[in-house]
Coordinates of C-alpha atoms in Angstrom, one line a residue:
M27 CA -18.4 -35.7 0.1
I28 CA -18.1 -32.6 2.1
L29 CA -19.6 -34.4 4.4
L30 CA -17.6 -37.6 4.4
L31 CA -14.8 -35.7 4.8
A32 CA -15.9 -33.7 7.4
L33 CA -16.4 -36.7 8.9
A34 CA -12.7 -38.1 8.6
L35 CA -11.2 -34.8 9.1
T36 CA -13.2 -34.2 12.7
P37 CA -10.9 -35.9 14.8
L38 CA -7.5 -35.0 13.0
W39 CA -7.2 -31.4 14.3
T40 CA -4.8 -30.6 16.7
D41 CA -3.6 -27.5 18.7
A42 CA -0.7 -28.9 19.7
P43 CA 2.2 -29.7 17.5
P44 CA 2.3 -34.0 16.3
P45 CA 5.5 -35.7 16.3
P46 CA 7.4 -34.3 13.1
V47 CA 7.3 -36.3 9.6
S48 CA 10.6 -38.2 8.8
D49 CA 11.9 -37.6 5.7
D50 CA 11.7 -41.3 3.9
W51 CA 7.7 -40.6 5.2
R52 CA 7.7 -37.3 3.2
A53 CA 9.8 -38.3 -0.1
A54 CA 6.9 -41.1 -0.6
L55 CA 4.0 -39.2 0.4
V56 CA 6.4 -36.4 -2.8
E57 CA 6.3 -39.9 -5.4
L58 CA 2.9 -40.5 -4.2
V59 CA 1.6 -36.7 -5.7
E60 CA 3.3 -36.9 -8.4
V61 CA 2.3 -39.8 -9.7
L62 CA -1.6 -39.4 -8.7
A63 CA -1.3 -35.8 -10.1
R64 CA 0.8 -36.8 -13.7
A65 CA -1.8 -39.6 -13.8
A66 CA -5.3 -37.3 -12.6
P67 CA -6.0 -35.6 -16.2
R68 CA -6.1 -38.9 -18.1
G69 CA -8.3 -39.8 -15.3
A70 CA -6.5 -42.8 -15.0
V71 CA -5.1 -42.7 -11.1
P72 CA -4.3 -46.8 -10.5
D73 CA -7.2 -47.0 -7.2
D74 CA -4.8 -50.5 -6.0
D75 CA -1.7 -48.8 -5.9
A76 CA -2.6 -45.3 -4.5
G77 CA -4.9 -47.1 -1.7
E78 CA -1.9 -49.3 -1.0
R79 CA 0.7 -46.6 -1.0
A80 CA -1.6 -43.8 1.3
N81 CA -1.8 -47.3 3.8
A82 CA 1.5 -47.5 4.3
L83 CA 1.6 -44.1 5.0
G84 CA -1.1 -43.8 7.6
M85 CA -3.8 -42.1 5.0
L86 CA -7.1 -43.5 3.7
W87 CA -7.5 -43.0 -0.2
L88 CA -11.2 -42.5 -1.0
R89 CA -13.0 -42.5 -4.2
D90 CA -16.5 -40.2 -5.1
G91 CA -17.1 -39.9 -8.6
D92 CA -13.8 -38.2 -10.6
V93 CA -12.8 -36.6 -6.8
A94 CA -9.9 -39.4 -5.1
W95 CA -9.4 -38.0 -1.7
I96 CA -6.4 -39.5 0.6
A97 CA -6.8 -38.1 4.7
E98 CA -5.3 -39.1 7.3
V99 CA -6.2 -42.4 9.0
Q100 CA -8.8 -41.5 11.9
G101 CA -7.1 -41.7 15.4
S102 CA -3.8 -39.8 17.0
P103 CA -4.0 -36.9 15.2
R104 CA -0.5 -37.2 13.0
G105 CA -1.2 -33.0 11.1
Y106 CA -1.1 -35.1 7.9
G107 CA -3.9 -33.5 6.5
A108 CA -6.6 -34.4 3.5
L109 CA -6.0 -34.0 -0.3
G110 CA -8.6 -34.0 -3.0
L111 CA -7.6 -34.4 -6.4
R112 CA -10.9 -34.5 -9.3
L113 CA -9.7 -37.2 -11.6
G114 CA -10.0 -36.1 -15.5
P115 CA -8.9 -33.2 -18.4
L116 CA -9.5 -30.0 -17.0
D117 CA -9.0 -26.0 -19.1
A118 CA -6.4 -25.5 -16.2
E119 CA -5.1 -26.5 -13.4
L120 CA -6.1 -24.2 -10.7
V121 CA -5.3 -26.0 -7.2
L122 CA -6.1 -24.7 -3.7
Q123 CA -4.9 -24.5 -0.6
T124 CA -6.4 -23.5 3.3
P125 CA -3.3 -23.8 5.7
H126 CA -5.2 -22.8 8.2
P127 CA -9.4 -23.8 8.2
R128 CA -9.6 -23.6 11.3
A129 CA -7.6 -20.3 13.1
D130 CA -8.1 -18.4 9.3
L131 CA -11.8 -18.8 10.5
H132 CA -14.0 -19.6 7.3
T133 CA -11.5 -20.6 4.5
G134 CA -11.5 -24.2 5.0
D135 CA -15.3 -24.1 4.3
I136 CA -15.0 -21.8 1.6
A137 CA -11.8 -24.1 -0.3
T138 CA -14.0 -27.0 0.0
A139 CA -17.1 -25.3 -1.7
L140 CA -14.5 -23.5 -4.5
F141 CA -13.1 -27.5 -5.0
M142 CA -16.5 -29.2 -5.2
G143 CA -18.4 -26.5 -7.6
G144 CA -16.2 -27.9 -10.5
G145 CA -13.2 -27.1 -12.1
V146 CA -10.3 -27.4 -9.4
R147 CA -7.8 -29.9 -9.8
A148 CA -6.6 -30.3 -6.1
L149 CA -7.1 -28.8 -2.2
S150 CA -4.8 -29.9 -0.1
I151 CA -6.1 -28.5 3.6
A152 CA -3.4 -28.5 7.1
T153 CA -4.7 -30.1 10.5
T154 CA -2.0 -28.4 12.2
H155 CA -2.9 -25.1 14.2
R156 CA -1.2 -22.1 13.3
R157 CA 0.5 -21.2 16.3
T158 CA 3.2 -25.0 16.6
A159 CA 6.0 -24.8 15.5
R160 CA 4.0 -26.9 12.8
D161 CA 2.7 -24.1 11.5
A162 CA 1.8 -25.2 7.3
A163 CA 2.6 -22.4 6.1
H164 CA 6.3 -21.7 8.1
D165 CA 7.7 -25.5 8.2
P166 CA 9.8 -26.6 5.0
A167 CA 9.1 -30.2 6.1
S168 CA 5.6 -30.1 7.0
P169 CA 2.9 -32.4 4.7
M170 CA 2.0 -29.9 2.6
Q171 CA 4.8 -28.6 1.8
A172 CA 5.1 -32.5 0.5
V173 CA 1.5 -31.9 -0.9
T174 CA 3.0 -29.1 -3.0
Q175 CA 6.2 -30.4 -4.1
G176 CA 4.5 -33.1 -6.0
L177 CA 1.8 -31.5 -6.7
A178 CA 4.3 -29.2 -9.0
A179 CA 6.6 -31.8 -10.4
G180 CA 3.3 -33.7 -11.5
L181 CA 0.8 -30.4 -12.8
A182 CA 1.4 -28.7 -16.2
D183 CA 2.0 -25.0 -15.3
P184 CA -0.3 -25.3 -12.1
L185 CA -1.7 -22.5 -10.4
F186 CA -2.1 -22.0 -6.8
V187 CA -4.2 -20.9 -4.4
Q188 CA -4.0 -20.1 -0.5
L189 CA -6.9 -18.8 1.7
H190 CA -5.7 -17.1 4.6
G191 CA -8.1 -14.2 7.1
F192 CA -6.6 -12.0 8.7
A193 CA -8.0 -9.6 11.6
E194 CA -9.2 -6.2 11.7
A195 CA -6.2 -4.9 13.5
T196 CA -3.5 -6.3 11.1
S197 CA -5.9 -3.9 8.2
D198 CA -9.2 -2.1 7.0
A199 CA -8.4 -3.9 3.7
D200 CA -11.8 -6.0 1.9
A201 CA -8.4 -8.7 0.2
V202 CA -5.0 -8.5 0.0
L203 CA -3.6 -10.8 -3.0
S204 CA 0.1 -11.2 -3.9
G205 CA 2.4 -13.9 -5.8
G206 CA 4.5 -14.0 -2.2
A207 CA 8.0 -15.4 -3.8
T208 CA 6.9 -16.9 -7.0
R209 CA 8.2 -14.6 -9.8
W210 CA 4.4 -12.9 -11.1
T211 CA 5.2 -9.7 -13.2
E212 CA 3.3 -6.4 -12.2
A213 CA 0.8 -6.5 -15.2
A214 CA -0.2 -10.1 -14.3
L215 CA -0.6 -9.5 -10.7
A216 CA -2.6 -6.1 -11.6
C217 CA -4.9 -8.2 -13.7
A218 CA -5.7 -10.8 -10.4
R219 CA -6.6 -8.2 -8.6
V220 CA -8.8 -6.5 -11.5
R221 CA -10.3 -10.6 -11.3
V222 CA -11.0 -11.1 -8.2
G223 CA -12.1 -7.8 -7.2
A224 CA -14.3 -8.2 -9.4
A225 CA -15.9 -11.6 -8.1
L226 CA -16.1 -10.1 -4.2
H227 CA -17.6 -7.1 -5.2
A228 CA -14.3 -5.4 -3.4
E229 CA -11.0 -3.6 -3.1
V230 CA -8.0 -6.0 -3.2
R231 CA -4.7 -4.3 -2.4
S232 CA -1.4 -5.7 -3.3
G233 CA 0.9 -7.2 -1.1
E234 CA 3.1 -3.6 -1.5
Q235 CA 0.1 -1.4 0.1
V236 CA 0.1 -4.6 3.0
P237 CA 3.3 -5.5 3.9
A238 CA 2.5 -7.6 6.7
L239 CA 0.3 -10.2 4.7
A240 CA 2.4 -10.2 1.0
A241 CA 3.7 -14.0 2.4
Q242 CA 7.4 -13.2 1.9
T243 CA 7.5 -15.9 4.4
N244 CA 5.7 -18.1 3.4
V245 CA 7.1 -21.7 2.1
Q246 CA 5.0 -23.1 -0.4
G247 CA 5.6 -19.7 -1.9
Q248 CA 9.5 -20.1 -1.4
L249 CA 9.9 -23.8 -2.8
L250 CA 7.8 -22.7 -6.0
K251 CA 9.6 -19.5 -6.9
D252 CA 10.9 -21.0 -9.8
R253 CA 8.5 -23.9 -10.2
A254 CA 5.1 -22.6 -10.6
R255 CA 2.9 -19.8 -9.7
L256 CA 1.3 -18.9 -6.1
L257 CA -1.6 -16.4 -5.1
H258 CA -1.7 -15.6 -1.3
L259 CA -5.0 -14.5 -0.8
E260 CA -5.8 -12.9 2.2
L261 CA -9.6 -11.5 3.7
S262 CA -11.5 -10.2 5.6
L263 CA -13.7 -11.8 8.3
P264 CA -16.6 -10.5 6.9
Q265 CA -15.6 -11.3 2.9
R266 CA -14.9 -14.7 4.8
Q267 CA -18.1 -15.1 5.9
V268 CA -19.8 -13.5 2.4
L269 CA -18.5 -16.0 0.5
R270 CA -19.1 -19.3 2.9
D271 CA -23.0 -18.0 2.6
D272 CA -22.8 -17.0 -0.6
A273 CA -23.1 -19.7 -4.0
D274 CA -22.2 -16.9 -6.2
R275 CA -19.9 -14.9 -5.1
Q276 CA -18.3 -18.6 -4.7
A277 CA -18.4 -19.5 -8.3
A278 CA -17.9 -15.9 -9.5
L279 CA -14.4 -16.2 -7.2
R280 CA -13.9 -19.3 -8.7
D281 CA -14.2 -18.7 -12.2
A282 CA -11.9 -15.5 -12.2
L283 CA -9.1 -18.2 -10.0
L284 CA -9.6 -20.0 -13.1
A285 CA -9.3 -17.2 -15.8
V286 CA -6.2 -16.5 -14.4
A287 CA -4.8 -20.1 -13.6
A288 CA -5.5 -20.6 -17.9
R289 CA -3.6 -16.8 -18.4
A290 CA -6.4 -15.9 -20.3
P291 CA -5.6 -11.8 -21.1
C292 CA -7.0 -9.1 -19.3
E293 CA -6.2 -5.7 -19.3
A294 CA -4.9 -4.5 -16.8
P295 CA -5.7 -1.3 -14.6

């Protein structure tokens, strides 16, 4: 399925900003994603209806076992991105997002591997470049923002986790974990950093320690402020290189994020 997804997305990447989507298109995508998200825990997604609605948006509806995908139809890149949705009951509602899967090297591969490992509800992938007005993390009218809105409305107590990457010139940290604009207690964020740090075998700094990577301008965090939790995970290039190739570390990170999503208690440092 990863190969199929890669083939489907290959012609969709664009470094130039595609034309903006209409308000009606965004509203239809929000509604479709919300309907699918509400049905996903029961595993009762209506394939025919979902396929028709996705096609009307210029997107494909693909099924592979317990995973359904919505992705832009191959052709002229329009920056619609892709959404993978796991069907059936899960222990927690974890959503992975990659706003910059190419510019933040390896984050798309890492997020896809985490999702395909199981237990994760959704994977949202952007297909526009970060250095355009359509940067998914900073464009409130982006398709990723519409997907975020639909998932937040349709899932019960979801945790959104965005994977990002930073350059050595920005910070000498291994990783930085923050909550963006969403509401976290200090203890809960500290607990999340402990779990992620143990999974990565690395020091995980807070947004307060590295303000440039604290995600305060991230539009998904702003949207989710009073709706859901978001973790903004910034990874150094060495950490991304290890995660891309180390299946055991991928599994450890996935388990750590699932524990946070399930609100499993842990002792803060």
